[in-house]
Amino acid sequence: MDLNERLLSFISRSPTAFHAVENTARALADAGFEELIETQDWSLAPGARCFVRRNASSLIAFRVPRQAPTGFLLSATHSDSPCFKLKESAVFSSDGYVKLGVEKYGGMLCAPWLDRPLSLAGRVTLREGSTIVSRLADLARPVALIPNLAIHMDRSANEGKSYDMRTDMPALFSLAGAKGPEALVAEALGVKEEDILSKDLFLYPCTPGTVWGAENEFISSPRLDDLQCVFGCLQGFLEAGDSSCLTALCIFDNEEVGSSSKQGADSSFLTDVLRRVCFALGMDESGYLRCAANGFMVSADNAHAVHPNHPDQADRCERPVPNGGIVIKYNANARYTTDSVSAAVFSEICRAAGVPVQRYSNRADKPGGSTLGSISLTHLSLECVDIGLAQLAMHSCYETAGAKDTEYLVRAMREFYSRSPRKTPAGISL
Ligand code: CO
């Protein structure tokens, strides 16, 4: 299968952060990585290749070098995307319609969600004998739709529209008398509905991803932000050669809602794992800090491409386009972590990999967003660069990017993870 087909397959099998992490864990296990459990003791030998999950929605995979690690080489991406979360008591009816009440998860563009077949996936937690267990669920067929109001009933619909979560966004689910969502999930899992104690279920668009354009230049799919980077970093990590550093792939949940959950980038997950790995290898706190001081992180989260119909929304000089290569993101107020050192290091790595680089900063009068890098650095100080792949319609439920850029990211990350950088007062050797 070609790389973009594999990317689209990964995304379609990953309707929620839980599934993205499950599919990543499977790919790692297939490649010989062993899962470590946070509640157990870890014993690690040189050359060990392992991964750890937290909350089943964040994951850190790492490779231990043959000698004591000389530093950390990390990438950070996020497993979640803006979507609608089903309320715990979601079902309500009127006029014979059964509807699902939802809450916004993250800041999405609402309009693209309307008039689209939606399915339901996530995690349910249930009683199994005397144990409480969690299972991933995916109905994998259209079961809901949020209908627009006809133009005849809203003549101003094309002149700018605001969406009210309570009245506009409940999803039509069935007609009276049909089964509720818990019954469908129980059926899909082969469990009793009354054993389901609680759930984290999300609506997701069923529209499949596609490669398109006069010369197949584009790729469109749900959740390109940030599963395109998750996939690219994972492939690069799996294909990399040896490094003298501890190399790690970090995938965090909850980036779209501020990262402050127990498994998010603003939690202790990363430092807990890195510390435990160092200590299991017989290093002490000082050894851990030496590795951090000789550490480098690539915070990979998609970037805004210049919009074809709104070119004036982009900066005058920094104008990323699809298929233009890796986008290095800059922000004077440190919302992005890139500085001249980290940008230079990563640009050199891209040059060695034959990967073009472009630059992004917000238009000077726009605040823009922030992402994983600056949040991670509050827990662990190391060199960090913020990058992404150029995309259109960020936070739509159907986003568009360049078909060549996935491969650029894989190549850049493979090169990055194969390096053994050394930082000295005289400079950084790659
Ligand atoms: Co993102």
PDB file of N, CA, C and O in Angstrom, residues 231-264:
ATOM      1  N   PHE A 231       1.012   9.619  12.611  1.00  0.00           N
ATOM      2  CA  PHE A 231       1.400   8.560  11.672  1.00  0.00           C
ATOM      3  C   PHE A 231       2.816   8.799  11.141  1.00  0.00           C
ATOM      4  O   PHE A 231       3.640   7.878  11.100  1.00  0.00           O
ATOM      5  N   GLY A 232       3.118  10.031  10.740  1.00  0.00           N
ATOM      6  CA  GLY A 232       4.438  10.353  10.177  1.00  0.00           C
ATOM      7  C   GLY A 232       5.548  10.142  11.196  1.00  0.00           C
ATOM      8  O   GLY A 232       6.601   9.579  10.871  1.00  0.00           O
ATOM      9  N   CYS A 233       5.319  10.584  12.430  1.00  0.00           N
ATOM     10  CA  CYS A 233       6.336  10.400  13.479  1.00  0.00           C
ATOM     11  C   CYS A 233       6.503   8.927  13.819  1.00  0.00           C
ATOM     12  O   CYS A 233       7.617   8.450  14.041  1.00  0.00           O
ATOM     13  N   LEU A 234       5.391   8.185  13.859  1.00  0.00           N
ATOM     14  CA  LEU A 234       5.453   6.748  14.148  1.00  0.00           C
ATOM     15  C   LEU A 234       6.279   6.020  13.084  1.00  0.00           C
ATOM     16  O   LEU A 234       7.166   5.227  13.409  1.00  0.00           O
ATOM     17  N   GLN A 235       5.990   6.306  11.805  1.00  0.00           N
ATOM     18  CA  GLN A 235       6.744   5.627  10.734  1.00  0.00           C
ATOM     19  C   GLN A 235       8.224   5.972  10.820  1.00  0.00           C
ATOM     20  O   GLN A 235       9.083   5.104  10.704  1.00  0.00           O
ATOM     21  N   GLY A 236       8.522   7.265  11.012  1.00  0.00           N
ATOM     22  CA  GLY A 236       9.919   7.693  11.109  1.00  0.00           C
ATOM     23  C   GLY A 236      10.621   7.023  12.282  1.00  0.00           C
ATOM     24  O   GLY A 236      11.771   6.576  12.175  1.00  0.00           O
ATOM     25  N   PHE A 237       9.909   6.924  13.400  1.00  0.00           N
ATOM     26  CA  PHE A 237      10.451   6.286  14.616  1.00  0.00           C
ATOM     27  C   PHE A 237      10.753   4.804  14.353  1.00  0.00           C
ATOM     28  O   PHE A 237      11.800   4.289  14.729  1.00  0.00           O
ATOM     29  N   LEU A 238       9.805   4.121  13.673  1.00  0.00           N
ATOM     30  CA  LEU A 238       9.980   2.685  13.423  1.00  0.00           C
ATOM     31  C   LEU A 238      11.105   2.408  12.427  1.00  0.00           C
ATOM     32  O   LEU A 238      11.778   1.382  12.507  1.00  0.00           O
ATOM     33  N   GLU A 239      11.321   3.345  11.493  1.00  0.00           N
ATOM     34  CA  GLU A 239      12.312   3.108  10.437  1.00  0.00           C
ATOM     35  C   GLU A 239      13.709   3.592  10.812  1.00  0.00           C
ATOM     36  O   GLU A 239      14.662   3.373  10.062  1.00  0.00           O
ATOM     37  N   ALA A 240      13.843   4.278  11.964  1.00  0.00           N
ATOM     38  CA  ALA A 240      15.106   4.935  12.302  1.00  0.00           C
ATOM     39  C   ALA A 240      16.208   3.926  12.622  1.00  0.00           C
ATOM     40  O   ALA A 240      15.946   2.804  13.056  1.00  0.00           O
ATOM     41  N   GLY A 241      17.458   4.356  12.423  1.00  0.00           N
ATOM     42  CA  GLY A 241      18.616   3.560  12.806  1.00  0.00           C
ATOM     43  C   GLY A 241      18.978   3.822  14.258  1.00  0.00           C
ATOM     44  O   GLY A 241      18.189   4.399  15.019  1.00  0.00           O
ATOM     45  N   ASP A 242      20.183   3.422  14.651  1.00  0.00           N
ATOM     46  CA  ASP A 242      20.603   3.549  16.048  1.00  0.00           C
ATOM     47  C   ASP A 242      20.959   4.994  16.391  1.00  0.00           C
ATOM     48  O   ASP A 242      21.485   5.723  15.580  1.00  0.00           O
ATOM     49  N   SER A 243      20.674   5.359  17.645  1.00  0.00           N
ATOM     50  CA  SER A 243      21.086   6.649  18.195  1.00  0.00           C
ATOM     51  C   SER A 243      21.739   6.380  19.544  1.00  0.00           C
ATOM     52  O   SER A 243      21.425   5.374  20.186  1.00  0.00           O
ATOM     53  N   SER A 244      22.614   7.278  19.966  1.00  0.00           N
ATOM     54  CA  SER A 244      23.175   7.125  21.319  1.00  0.00           C
ATOM     55  C   SER A 244      22.206   7.688  22.360  1.00  0.00           C
ATOM     56  O   SER A 244      22.415   7.552  23.560  1.00  0.00           O
ATOM     57  N   CYS A 245      21.141   8.349  21.873  1.00  0.00           N
ATOM     58  CA  CYS A 245      20.135   8.932  22.785  1.00  0.00           C
ATOM     59  C   CYS A 245      19.002   7.947  23.041  1.00  0.00           C
ATOM     60  O   CYS A 245      18.776   7.023  22.267  1.00  0.00           O
ATOM     61  N   LEU A 246      18.281   8.171  24.122  1.00  0.00           N
ATOM     62  CA  LEU A 246      17.004   7.509  24.325  1.00  0.00           C
ATOM     63  C   LEU A 246      16.021   8.194  23.372  1.00  0.00           C
ATOM     64  O   LEU A 246      15.786   9.404  23.491  1.00  0.00           O
ATOM     65  N   THR A 247      15.499   7.463  22.397  1.00  0.00           N
ATOM     66  CA  THR A 247      14.562   8.063  21.449  1.00  0.00           C
ATOM     67  C   THR A 247      13.141   7.708  21.878  1.00  0.00           C
ATOM     68  O   THR A 247      12.889   6.572  22.298  1.00  0.00           O
ATOM     69  N   ALA A 248      12.238   8.661  21.799  1.00  0.00           N
ATOM     70  CA  ALA A 248      10.869   8.385  22.239  1.00  0.00           C
ATOM     71  C   ALA A 248       9.852   9.079  21.349  1.00  0.00           C
ATOM     72  O   ALA A 248      10.075  10.179  20.842  1.00  0.00           O
ATOM     73  N   LEU A 249       8.740   8.385  21.184  1.00  0.00           N
ATOM     74  CA  LEU A 249       7.597   8.868  20.421  1.00  0.00           C
ATOM     75  C   LEU A 249       6.494   9.141  21.442  1.00  0.00           C
ATOM     76  O   LEU A 249       6.067   8.219  22.147  1.00  0.00           O
ATOM     77  N   CYS A 250       6.049  10.398  21.572  1.00  0.00           N
ATOM     78  CA  CYS A 250       5.058  10.736  22.597  1.00  0.00           C
ATOM     79  C   CYS A 250       3.776  11.195  21.921  1.00  0.00           C
ATOM     80  O   CYS A 250       3.800  12.142  21.133  1.00  0.00           O
ATOM     81  N   ILE A 251       2.683  10.531  22.238  1.00  0.00           N
ATOM     82  CA  ILE A 251       1.385  10.887  21.664  1.00  0.00           C
ATOM     83  C   ILE A 251       0.461  11.232  22.826  1.00  0.00           C
ATOM     84  O   ILE A 251       0.197  10.380  23.686  1.00  0.00           O
ATOM     85  N   PHE A 252       0.012  12.476  22.864  1.00  0.00           N
ATOM     86  CA  PHE A 252      -0.770  12.946  24.011  1.00  0.00           C
ATOM     87  C   PHE A 252      -2.231  13.162  23.633  1.00  0.00           C
ATOM     88  O   PHE A 252      -2.539  13.699  22.570  1.00  0.00           O
ATOM     89  N   ASP A 253      -3.109  12.802  24.531  1.00  0.00           N
ATOM     90  CA  ASP A 253      -4.531  13.105  24.396  1.00  0.00           C
ATOM     91  C   ASP A 253      -4.782  14.533  24.915  1.00  0.00           C
ATOM     92  O   ASP A 253      -3.928  15.138  25.574  1.00  0.00           O
ATOM     93  N   ASN A 254      -5.937  15.049  24.612  1.00  0.00           N
ATOM     94  CA  ASN A 254      -6.471  16.273  25.220  1.00  0.00           C
ATOM     95  C   ASN A 254      -5.738  17.560  24.841  1.00  0.00           C
ATOM     96  O   ASN A 254      -5.883  18.569  25.524  1.00  0.00           O
ATOM     97  N   GLU A 255      -4.990  17.548  23.725  1.00  0.00           N
ATOM     98  CA  GLU A 255      -4.363  18.794  23.264  1.00  0.00           C
ATOM     99  C   GLU A 255      -5.431  19.814  22.906  1.00  0.00           C
ATOM    100  O   GLU A 255      -5.258  21.006  23.120  1.00  0.00           O
ATOM    101  N   GLU A 256      -6.538  19.327  22.362  1.00  0.00           N
ATOM    102  CA  GLU A 256      -7.577  20.242  21.872  1.00  0.00           C
ATOM    103  C   GLU A 256      -8.358  20.906  23.005  1.00  0.00           C
ATOM    104  O   GLU A 256      -9.152  21.817  22.766  1.00  0.00           O
ATOM    105  N   VAL A 257      -8.163  20.437  24.232  1.00  0.00           N
ATOM    106  CA  VAL A 257      -8.888  21.039  25.354  1.00  0.00           C
ATOM    107  C   VAL A 257      -7.927  21.518  26.438  1.00  0.00           C
ATOM    108  O   VAL A 257      -8.287  21.599  27.612  1.00  0.00           O
ATOM    109  N   GLY A 258      -6.690  21.807  26.058  1.00  0.00           N
ATOM    110  CA  GLY A 258      -5.767  22.437  26.996  1.00  0.00           C
ATOM    111  C   GLY A 258      -4.716  21.543  27.620  1.00  0.00           C
ATOM    112  O   GLY A 258      -3.879  22.012  28.388  1.00  0.00           O
ATOM    113  N   SER A 259      -4.755  20.233  27.346  1.00  0.00           N
ATOM    114  CA  SER A 259      -3.684  19.299  27.736  1.00  0.00           C
ATOM    115  C   SER A 259      -3.564  19.008  29.222  1.00  0.00           C
ATOM    116  O   SER A 259      -2.636  18.329  29.652  1.00  0.00           O
ATOM    117  N   SER A 260      -4.528  19.505  30.054  1.00  0.00           N
ATOM    118  CA  SER A 260      -4.288  19.421  31.499  1.00  0.00           C
ATOM    119  C   SER A 260      -4.892  18.186  32.169  1.00  0.00           C
ATOM    120  O   SER A 260      -5.027  18.140  33.379  1.00  0.00           O
ATOM    121  N   SER A 261      -5.239  17.155  31.410  1.00  0.00           N
ATOM    122  CA  SER A 261      -5.710  15.911  32.027  1.00  0.00           C
ATOM    123  C   SER A 261      -4.530  15.100  32.557  1.00  0.00           C
ATOM    124  O   SER A 261      -3.382  15.457  32.314  1.00  0.00           O
ATOM    125  N   LYS A 262      -4.811  13.993  33.226  1.00  0.00           N
ATOM    126  CA  LYS A 262      -3.723  13.172  33.787  1.00  0.00           C
ATOM    127  C   LYS A 262      -2.851  12.547  32.717  1.00  0.00           C
ATOM    128  O   LYS A 262      -1.735  12.118  32.975  1.00  0.00           O
ATOM    129  N   GLN A 263      -3.372  12.483  31.477  1.00  0.00           N
ATOM    130  CA  GLN A 263      -2.602  11.887  30.380  1.00  0.00           C
ATOM    131  C   GLN A 263      -2.168  12.913  29.337  1.00  0.00           C
ATOM    132  O   GLN A 263      -1.564  12.570  28.346  1.00  0.00           O
ATOM    133  N   GLY A 264      -2.470  14.186  29.563  1.00  0.00           N
ATOM    134  CA  GLY A 264      -2.161  15.213  28.562  1.00  0.00           C
ATOM    135  C   GLY A 264      -0.708  15.666  28.622  1.00  0.00           C
ATOM    136  O   GLY A 264       0.062  15.258  29.501  1.00  0.00           O
TER     137      GLY A 264
END
